[in-house]
Short mmCIF file of C-alpha atoms in Angstrom, two decimals:
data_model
loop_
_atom_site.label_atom_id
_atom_site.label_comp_id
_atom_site.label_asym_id
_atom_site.label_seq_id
_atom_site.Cartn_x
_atom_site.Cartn_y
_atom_site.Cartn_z
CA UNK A 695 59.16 118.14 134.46
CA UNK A 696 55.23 116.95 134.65
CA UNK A 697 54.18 120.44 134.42
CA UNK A 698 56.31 120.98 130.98
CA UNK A 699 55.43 117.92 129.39
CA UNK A 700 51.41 118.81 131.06
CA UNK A 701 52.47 122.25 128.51
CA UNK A 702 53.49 120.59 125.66
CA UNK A 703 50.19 117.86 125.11
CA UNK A 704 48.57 121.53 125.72
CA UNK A 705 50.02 122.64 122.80
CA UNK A 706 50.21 120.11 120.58
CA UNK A 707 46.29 119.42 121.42
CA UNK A 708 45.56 123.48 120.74
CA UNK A 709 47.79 122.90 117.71
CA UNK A 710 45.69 119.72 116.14
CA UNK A 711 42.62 121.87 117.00
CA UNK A 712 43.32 124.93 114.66
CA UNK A 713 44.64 122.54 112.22
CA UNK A 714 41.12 120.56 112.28
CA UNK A 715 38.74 123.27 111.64
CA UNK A 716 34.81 123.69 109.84
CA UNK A 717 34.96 125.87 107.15
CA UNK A 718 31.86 127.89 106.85
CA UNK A 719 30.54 129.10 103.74
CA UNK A 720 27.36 131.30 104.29
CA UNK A 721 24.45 131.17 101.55
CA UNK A 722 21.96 133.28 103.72
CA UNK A 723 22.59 135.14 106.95
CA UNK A 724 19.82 135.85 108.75
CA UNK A 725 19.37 138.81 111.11
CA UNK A 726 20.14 138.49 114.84
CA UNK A 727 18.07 141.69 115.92
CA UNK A 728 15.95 140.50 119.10
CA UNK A 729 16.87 136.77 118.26
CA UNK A 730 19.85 134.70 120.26
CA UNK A 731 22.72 133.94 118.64
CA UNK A 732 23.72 129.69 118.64
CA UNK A 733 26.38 129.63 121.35
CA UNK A 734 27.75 126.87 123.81
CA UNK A 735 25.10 125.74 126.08
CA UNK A 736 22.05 126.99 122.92
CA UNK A 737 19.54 124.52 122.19
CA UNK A 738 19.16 125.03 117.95
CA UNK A 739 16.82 123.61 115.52
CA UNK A 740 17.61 123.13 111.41
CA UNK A 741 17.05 121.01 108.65
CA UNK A 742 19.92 119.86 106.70
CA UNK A 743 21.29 117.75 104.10
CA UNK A 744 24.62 115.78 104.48
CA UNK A 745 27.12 115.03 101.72
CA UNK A 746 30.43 112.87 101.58
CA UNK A 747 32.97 115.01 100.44
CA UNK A 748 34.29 114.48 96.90
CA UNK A 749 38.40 114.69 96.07
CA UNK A 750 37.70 118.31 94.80
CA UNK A 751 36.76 119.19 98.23
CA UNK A 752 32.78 119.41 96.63
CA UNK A 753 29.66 117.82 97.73
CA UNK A 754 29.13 113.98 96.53
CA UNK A 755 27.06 111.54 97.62
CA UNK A 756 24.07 112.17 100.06
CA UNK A 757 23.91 110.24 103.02
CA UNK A 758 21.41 112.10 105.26
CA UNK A 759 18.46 114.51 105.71
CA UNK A 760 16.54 115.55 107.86
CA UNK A 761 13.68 116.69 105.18
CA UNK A 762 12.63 113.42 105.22
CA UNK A 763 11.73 113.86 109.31
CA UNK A 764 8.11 114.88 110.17
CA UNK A 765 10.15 117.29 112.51
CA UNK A 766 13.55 119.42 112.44
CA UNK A 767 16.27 118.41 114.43
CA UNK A 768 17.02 120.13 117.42
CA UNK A 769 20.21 119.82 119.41
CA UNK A 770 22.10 121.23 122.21
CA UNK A 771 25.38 122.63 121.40
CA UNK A 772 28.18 121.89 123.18
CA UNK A 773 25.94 118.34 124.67
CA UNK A 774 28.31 116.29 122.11
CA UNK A 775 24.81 115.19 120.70
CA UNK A 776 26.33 116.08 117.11
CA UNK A 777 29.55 115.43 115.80
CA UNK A 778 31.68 118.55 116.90
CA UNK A 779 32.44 119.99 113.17
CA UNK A 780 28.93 120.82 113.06
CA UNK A 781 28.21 122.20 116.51
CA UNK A 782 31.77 124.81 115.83
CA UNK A 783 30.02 125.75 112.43
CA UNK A 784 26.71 127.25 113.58
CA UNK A 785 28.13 129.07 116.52
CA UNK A 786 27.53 132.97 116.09
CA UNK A 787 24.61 132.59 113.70
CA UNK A 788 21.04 133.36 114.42
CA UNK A 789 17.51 132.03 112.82
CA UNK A 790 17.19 132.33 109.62
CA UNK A 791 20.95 131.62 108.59
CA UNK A 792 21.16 128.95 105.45
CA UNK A 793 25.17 127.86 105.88
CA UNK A 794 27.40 124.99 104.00
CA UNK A 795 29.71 123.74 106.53
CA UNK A 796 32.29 121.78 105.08
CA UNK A 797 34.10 119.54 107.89
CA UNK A 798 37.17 117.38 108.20
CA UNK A 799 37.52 114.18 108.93
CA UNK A 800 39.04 114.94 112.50
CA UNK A 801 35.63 116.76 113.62
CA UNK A 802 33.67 114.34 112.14
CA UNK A 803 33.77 110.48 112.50
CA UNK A 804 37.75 110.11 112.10
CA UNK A 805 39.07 107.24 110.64
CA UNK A 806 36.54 104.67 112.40
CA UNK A 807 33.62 106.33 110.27
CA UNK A 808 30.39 105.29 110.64
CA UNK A 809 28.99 101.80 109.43
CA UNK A 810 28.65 101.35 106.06
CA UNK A 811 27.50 104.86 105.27
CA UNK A 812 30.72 106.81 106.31
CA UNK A 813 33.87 105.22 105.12
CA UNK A 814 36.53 105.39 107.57
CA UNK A 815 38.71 109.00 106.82
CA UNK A 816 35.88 110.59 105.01
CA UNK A 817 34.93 114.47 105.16
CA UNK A 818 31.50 115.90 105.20
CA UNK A 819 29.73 118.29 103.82
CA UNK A 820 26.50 119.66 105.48
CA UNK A 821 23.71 122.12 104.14
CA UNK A 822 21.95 123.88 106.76
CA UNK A 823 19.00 125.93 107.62
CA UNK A 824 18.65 126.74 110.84
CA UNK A 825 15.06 127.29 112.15
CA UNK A 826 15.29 127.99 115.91
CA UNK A 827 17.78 129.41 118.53
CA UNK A 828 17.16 128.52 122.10
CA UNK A 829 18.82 129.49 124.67
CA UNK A 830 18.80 127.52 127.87
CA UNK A 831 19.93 128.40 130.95
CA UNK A 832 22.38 126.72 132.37
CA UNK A 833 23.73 125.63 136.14
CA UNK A 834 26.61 128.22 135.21
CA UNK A 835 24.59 130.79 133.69
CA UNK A 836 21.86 130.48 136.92
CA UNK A 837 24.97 130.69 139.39
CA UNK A 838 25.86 133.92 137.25
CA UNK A 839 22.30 134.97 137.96
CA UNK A 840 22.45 134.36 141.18
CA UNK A 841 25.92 135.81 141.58
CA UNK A 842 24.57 139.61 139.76
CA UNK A 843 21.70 139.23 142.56
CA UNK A 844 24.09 139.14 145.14
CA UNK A 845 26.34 141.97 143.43
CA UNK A 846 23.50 144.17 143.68
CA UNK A 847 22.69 143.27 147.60
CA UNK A 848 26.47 144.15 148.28
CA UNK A 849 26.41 147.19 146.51
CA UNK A 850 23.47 148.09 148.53
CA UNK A 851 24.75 147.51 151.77
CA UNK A 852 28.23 148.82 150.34
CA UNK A 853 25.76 152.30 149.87
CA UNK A 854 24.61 151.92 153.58
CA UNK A 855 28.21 151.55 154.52
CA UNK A 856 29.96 154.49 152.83
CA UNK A 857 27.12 156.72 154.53
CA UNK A 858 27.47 155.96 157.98
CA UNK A 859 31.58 156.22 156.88
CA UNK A 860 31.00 159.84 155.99
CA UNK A 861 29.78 160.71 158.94
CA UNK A 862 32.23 158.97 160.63
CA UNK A 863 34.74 161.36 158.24
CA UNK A 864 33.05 164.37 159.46
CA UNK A 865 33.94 163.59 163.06
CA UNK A 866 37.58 162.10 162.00
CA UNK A 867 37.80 165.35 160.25
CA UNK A 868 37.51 168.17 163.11
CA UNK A 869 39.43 165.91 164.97
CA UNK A 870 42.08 165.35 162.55
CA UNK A 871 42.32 169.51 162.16
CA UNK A 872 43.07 169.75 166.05
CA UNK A 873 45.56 167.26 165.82
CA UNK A 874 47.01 168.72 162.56
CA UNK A 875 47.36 171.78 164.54
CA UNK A 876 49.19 170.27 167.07
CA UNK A 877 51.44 168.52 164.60
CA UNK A 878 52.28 171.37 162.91
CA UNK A 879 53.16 173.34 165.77
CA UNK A 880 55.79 169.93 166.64
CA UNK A 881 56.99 169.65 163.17
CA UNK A 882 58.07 173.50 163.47
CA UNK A 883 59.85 172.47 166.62
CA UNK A 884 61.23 169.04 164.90
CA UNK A 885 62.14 171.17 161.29
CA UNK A 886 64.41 173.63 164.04
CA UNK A 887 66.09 170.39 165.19
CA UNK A 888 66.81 169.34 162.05
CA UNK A 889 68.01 172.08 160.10
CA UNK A 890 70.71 172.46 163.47
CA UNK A 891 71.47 168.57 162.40
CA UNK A 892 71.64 169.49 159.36
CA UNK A 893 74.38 171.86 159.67
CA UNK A 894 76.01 169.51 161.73
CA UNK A 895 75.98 166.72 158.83
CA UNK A 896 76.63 169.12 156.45
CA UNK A 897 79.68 170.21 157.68
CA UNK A 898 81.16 166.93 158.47
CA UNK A 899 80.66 165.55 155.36
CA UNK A 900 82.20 168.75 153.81
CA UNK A 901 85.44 167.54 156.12
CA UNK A 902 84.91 163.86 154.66
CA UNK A 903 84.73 165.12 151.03
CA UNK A 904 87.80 167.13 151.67
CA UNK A 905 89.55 163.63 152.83
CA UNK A 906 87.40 161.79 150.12
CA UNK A 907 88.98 163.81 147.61
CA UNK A 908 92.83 163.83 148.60
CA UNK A 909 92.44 160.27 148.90
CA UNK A 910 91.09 159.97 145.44
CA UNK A 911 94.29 162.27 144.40
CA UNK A 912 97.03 159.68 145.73
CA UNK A 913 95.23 157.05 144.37
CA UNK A 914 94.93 158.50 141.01
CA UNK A 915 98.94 159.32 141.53
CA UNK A 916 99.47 155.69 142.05
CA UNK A 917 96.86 154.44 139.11
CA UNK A 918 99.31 157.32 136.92
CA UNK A 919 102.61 155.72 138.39
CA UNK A 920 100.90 151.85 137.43
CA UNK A 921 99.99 152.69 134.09
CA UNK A 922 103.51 153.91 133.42
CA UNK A 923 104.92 150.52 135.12
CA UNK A 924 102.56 148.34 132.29
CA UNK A 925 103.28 150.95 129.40
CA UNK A 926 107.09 149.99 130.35
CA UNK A 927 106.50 146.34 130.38
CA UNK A 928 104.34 146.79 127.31
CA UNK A 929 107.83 148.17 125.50
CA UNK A 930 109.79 145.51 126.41
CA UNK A 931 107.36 143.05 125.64
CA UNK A 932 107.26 145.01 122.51
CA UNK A 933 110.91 144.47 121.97
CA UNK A 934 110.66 140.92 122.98
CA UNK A 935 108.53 140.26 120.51
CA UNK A 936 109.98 142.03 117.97
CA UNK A 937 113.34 139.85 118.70
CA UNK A 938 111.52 137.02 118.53
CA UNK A 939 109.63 137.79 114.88
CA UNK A 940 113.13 138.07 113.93
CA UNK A 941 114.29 134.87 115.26
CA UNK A 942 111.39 133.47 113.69
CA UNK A 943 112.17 134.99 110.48
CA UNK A 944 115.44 134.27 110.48
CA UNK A 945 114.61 130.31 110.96
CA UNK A 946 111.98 130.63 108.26
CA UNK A 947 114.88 131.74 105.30
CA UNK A 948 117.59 129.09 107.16
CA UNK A 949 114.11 126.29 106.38
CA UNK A 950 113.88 127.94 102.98
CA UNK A 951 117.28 127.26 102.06
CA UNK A 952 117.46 123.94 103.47
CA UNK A 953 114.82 123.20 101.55
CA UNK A 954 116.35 124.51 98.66
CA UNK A 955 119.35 122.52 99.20
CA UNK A 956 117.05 119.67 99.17
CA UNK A 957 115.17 120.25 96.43
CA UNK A 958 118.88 120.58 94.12
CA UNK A 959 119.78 117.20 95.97
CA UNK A 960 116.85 115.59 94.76
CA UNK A 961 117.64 117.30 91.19
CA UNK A 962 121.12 115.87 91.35
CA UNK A 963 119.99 112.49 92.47
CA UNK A 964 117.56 112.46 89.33
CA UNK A 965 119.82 113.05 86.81
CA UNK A 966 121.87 110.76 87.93
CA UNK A 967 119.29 108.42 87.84
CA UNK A 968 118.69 109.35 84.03
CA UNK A 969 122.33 109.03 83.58
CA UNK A 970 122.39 105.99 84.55
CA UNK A 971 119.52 104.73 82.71
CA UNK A 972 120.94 106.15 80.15
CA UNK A 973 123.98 104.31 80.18
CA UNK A 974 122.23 101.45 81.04
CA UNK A 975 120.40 101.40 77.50
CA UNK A 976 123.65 102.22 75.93
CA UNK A 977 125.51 99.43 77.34
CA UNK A 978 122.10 97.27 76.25
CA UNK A 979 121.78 98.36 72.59
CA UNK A 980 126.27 97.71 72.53
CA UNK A 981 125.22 94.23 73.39
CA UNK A 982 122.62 93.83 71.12
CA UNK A 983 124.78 95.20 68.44
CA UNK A 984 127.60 92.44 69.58
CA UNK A 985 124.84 89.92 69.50
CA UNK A 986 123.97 90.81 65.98
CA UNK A 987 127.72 90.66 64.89
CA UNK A 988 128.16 87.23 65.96
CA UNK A 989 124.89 85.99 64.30
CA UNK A 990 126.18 87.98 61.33
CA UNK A 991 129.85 86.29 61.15
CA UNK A 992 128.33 83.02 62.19
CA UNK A 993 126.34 83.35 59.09
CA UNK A 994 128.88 83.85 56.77
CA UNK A 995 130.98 80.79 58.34
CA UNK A 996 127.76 78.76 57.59
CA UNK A 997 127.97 80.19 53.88
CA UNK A 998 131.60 79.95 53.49
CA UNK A 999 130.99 76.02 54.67
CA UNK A 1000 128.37 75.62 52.18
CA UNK A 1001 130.30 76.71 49.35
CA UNK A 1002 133.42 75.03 49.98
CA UNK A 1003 131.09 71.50 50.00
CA UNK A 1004 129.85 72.95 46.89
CA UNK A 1005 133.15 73.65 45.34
CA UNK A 1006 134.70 69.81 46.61
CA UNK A 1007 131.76 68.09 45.10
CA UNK A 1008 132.35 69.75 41.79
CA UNK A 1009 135.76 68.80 42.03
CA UNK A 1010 134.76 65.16 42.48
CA UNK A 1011 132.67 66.02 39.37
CA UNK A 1012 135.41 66.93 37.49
CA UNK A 1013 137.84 63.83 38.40
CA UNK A 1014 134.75 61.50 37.81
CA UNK A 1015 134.24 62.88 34.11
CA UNK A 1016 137.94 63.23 33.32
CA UNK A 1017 138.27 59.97 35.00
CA UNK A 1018 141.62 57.81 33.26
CA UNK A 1019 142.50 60.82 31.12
CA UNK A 1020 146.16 61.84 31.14
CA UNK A 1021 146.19 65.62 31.29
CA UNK A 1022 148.25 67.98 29.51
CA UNK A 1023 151.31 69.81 31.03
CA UNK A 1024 148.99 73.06 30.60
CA UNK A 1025 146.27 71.59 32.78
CA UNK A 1026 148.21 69.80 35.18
CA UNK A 1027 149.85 73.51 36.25
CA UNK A 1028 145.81 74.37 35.98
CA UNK A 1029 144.88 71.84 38.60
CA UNK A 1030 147.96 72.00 41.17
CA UNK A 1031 147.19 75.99 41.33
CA UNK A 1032 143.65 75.33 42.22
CA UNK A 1033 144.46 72.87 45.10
CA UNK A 1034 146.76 75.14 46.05
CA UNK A 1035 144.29 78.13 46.60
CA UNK A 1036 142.12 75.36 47.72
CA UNK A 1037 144.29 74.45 50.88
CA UNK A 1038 145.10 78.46 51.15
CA UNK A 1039 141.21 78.90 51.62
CA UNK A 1040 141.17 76.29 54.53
CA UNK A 1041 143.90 77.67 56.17
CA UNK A 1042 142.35 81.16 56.28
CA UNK A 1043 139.15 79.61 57.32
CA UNK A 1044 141.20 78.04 60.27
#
């Protein structure tokens, strides 16, 4: 477990580190014939100017220089006397080399910055001319030294050693023919002995492929009489199945027309539903229509009432104006008929 999670902060740090990288764009590269090349380890001397980096990615403000110096700057590389973006950007060039290194925040001065000069997150922009490549040795490159010095010593004695082994062949050699003479002359005898084995092996494992092979004939009899036992079982499971697709079929049309049956049920049940909605509204709309009749009738009693009060109060009328009059045969007859029709009226009424 600690050495997978040991792999993954490897990778994720390797990951962050190609992500954060100086881009290098070269104004003047100057030749590296007979001059060292600014490596890990180089001591390196240049002037430069350094720039905040604008939003367009361009150089903005100047915050350093090293023109106003009496002397170049000189670093080691690799001495993390520089802030890394720089150091990575003039690796592989020689004296001479005018570069404009333009470097992220993370190989810079991160999102600390620096003071009141660098605002925290800010990226940098450097023009450089580099004067001077030095290259100083170091412990490692003094142990390499040391360790070529000692190649060389070992190679020598190695010489020294692979002579006096020669010799040493020459004797091994001659003796090495008189014993291969003596070998051969037993591996003649031994070759005799074995081809007699030989025979011997040969023929019994003739006699044991013989058996081998009439075994492997009742056993392919019995695989032959198996596979006939499962093609029969395969049949009748055939068969089986086929029996029960039918039975399955059949069930499927008996569902069907149960379902069918159903469905007309449901039909039925609805329209005699309707019907009796139906009948329903017909038996309401009768009623209304009875409803209407006696409003209508009572309406004409009401009338009927009225104008028989009319008709009496004219007749009071009448016997008020006529009032002591004696009335002719003529209108005596007049006035008995019209009480008669009078009471006839009321008794129809009733």
């Amino acid at each position: 477990m600690k050495g997978i999670l040991f792999f993954l902060v490897i990778c994720f740090t390797l990951s962050a580190i190609v992500v954060a990288e100086t881009e290098v764009e070269v104004s003047k590269e100057g030749s590296c014939r007979g001059k060292e090349q600014a490596r890990d380890g180089a001591q390196v001397t240049v002037d430069y100017d350094g720039y905040l980096q604008d939003r367009r990615g361009n150089a903005g403000k100047k915050f350093t220089s090293t023109y106003s110096l009496t002397d170049p700057y000189s670093f080691t590389i690799g001495a993390d006397e520089v802030i890394p973006g720089l150091e990575q950007g003039l690796v592989g060039f020689c004296a001479g080399s005018e570069v404009i290194l333009y470097i992220p925040t993370e190989l810079a001065y991160g999102q600390a910055g620096a003071g009141d000069t660098i605002p925290p997150g800010a990226a940098l922009v450097f023009e450089v001319v580099i004067i001077d490549v030095k290259i100083v040795e170091t412990a490692h490159e003094r142990n390499i030294r040391l360790e070529a010095k000692a190649r060389e010593e070992e190679a020598k004695r190695r010489e020294d050693e692979l002579k006096n082994r020669k010799e040493a062949e020459i004797k091994a050699k001659e003796d090495y023919e008189r014993l291969l003479a003596e070998e051969q002359e037993r591996v003649k005898v031994q070759e005799e002995k074995n081809r007699i084995a030989e025979m011997k092996a040969k023929e019994t494992f003739e006699r044991q492929a013989a058996e081998e092979l009439k075994n492997r004939e009742i056993q392919a009899k019995q695989v032959e009489a198996q596979k006939e036992l499962v093609r029969q079982e395969l049949l009748r499971r055939e068969e089986h199945q086929k029996l029960i697709d039918e039975e399955l079929e059949r069930r499927k049309v008996q569902q069907e027309l149960v379902r069918l049956d159903l469905l007309a049920r449901e039909e039925e049940a609805e329209r005699r539903r309707l019907e009796l909605v139906r009948r329903e509204e017909q038996q309401l709309a009768v009623e209304s229509e009875l409803l209407n009749r006696e409003e209508e009738q009572k309406r004409r009693i009401v009338d009927q009432n009225a104008r028989q009060h009319e008709q009496e109060r004219r007749d009071e009328d009448e016997q008020a104006r006529l009032g002591g009059v004696k009335l002719t045969e003529e209108e005596e007859s007049i006035e008995a008929a019209r009480i008669f029709f009078k009471n006839r009226r009321t008794r129809i009424r009733q």
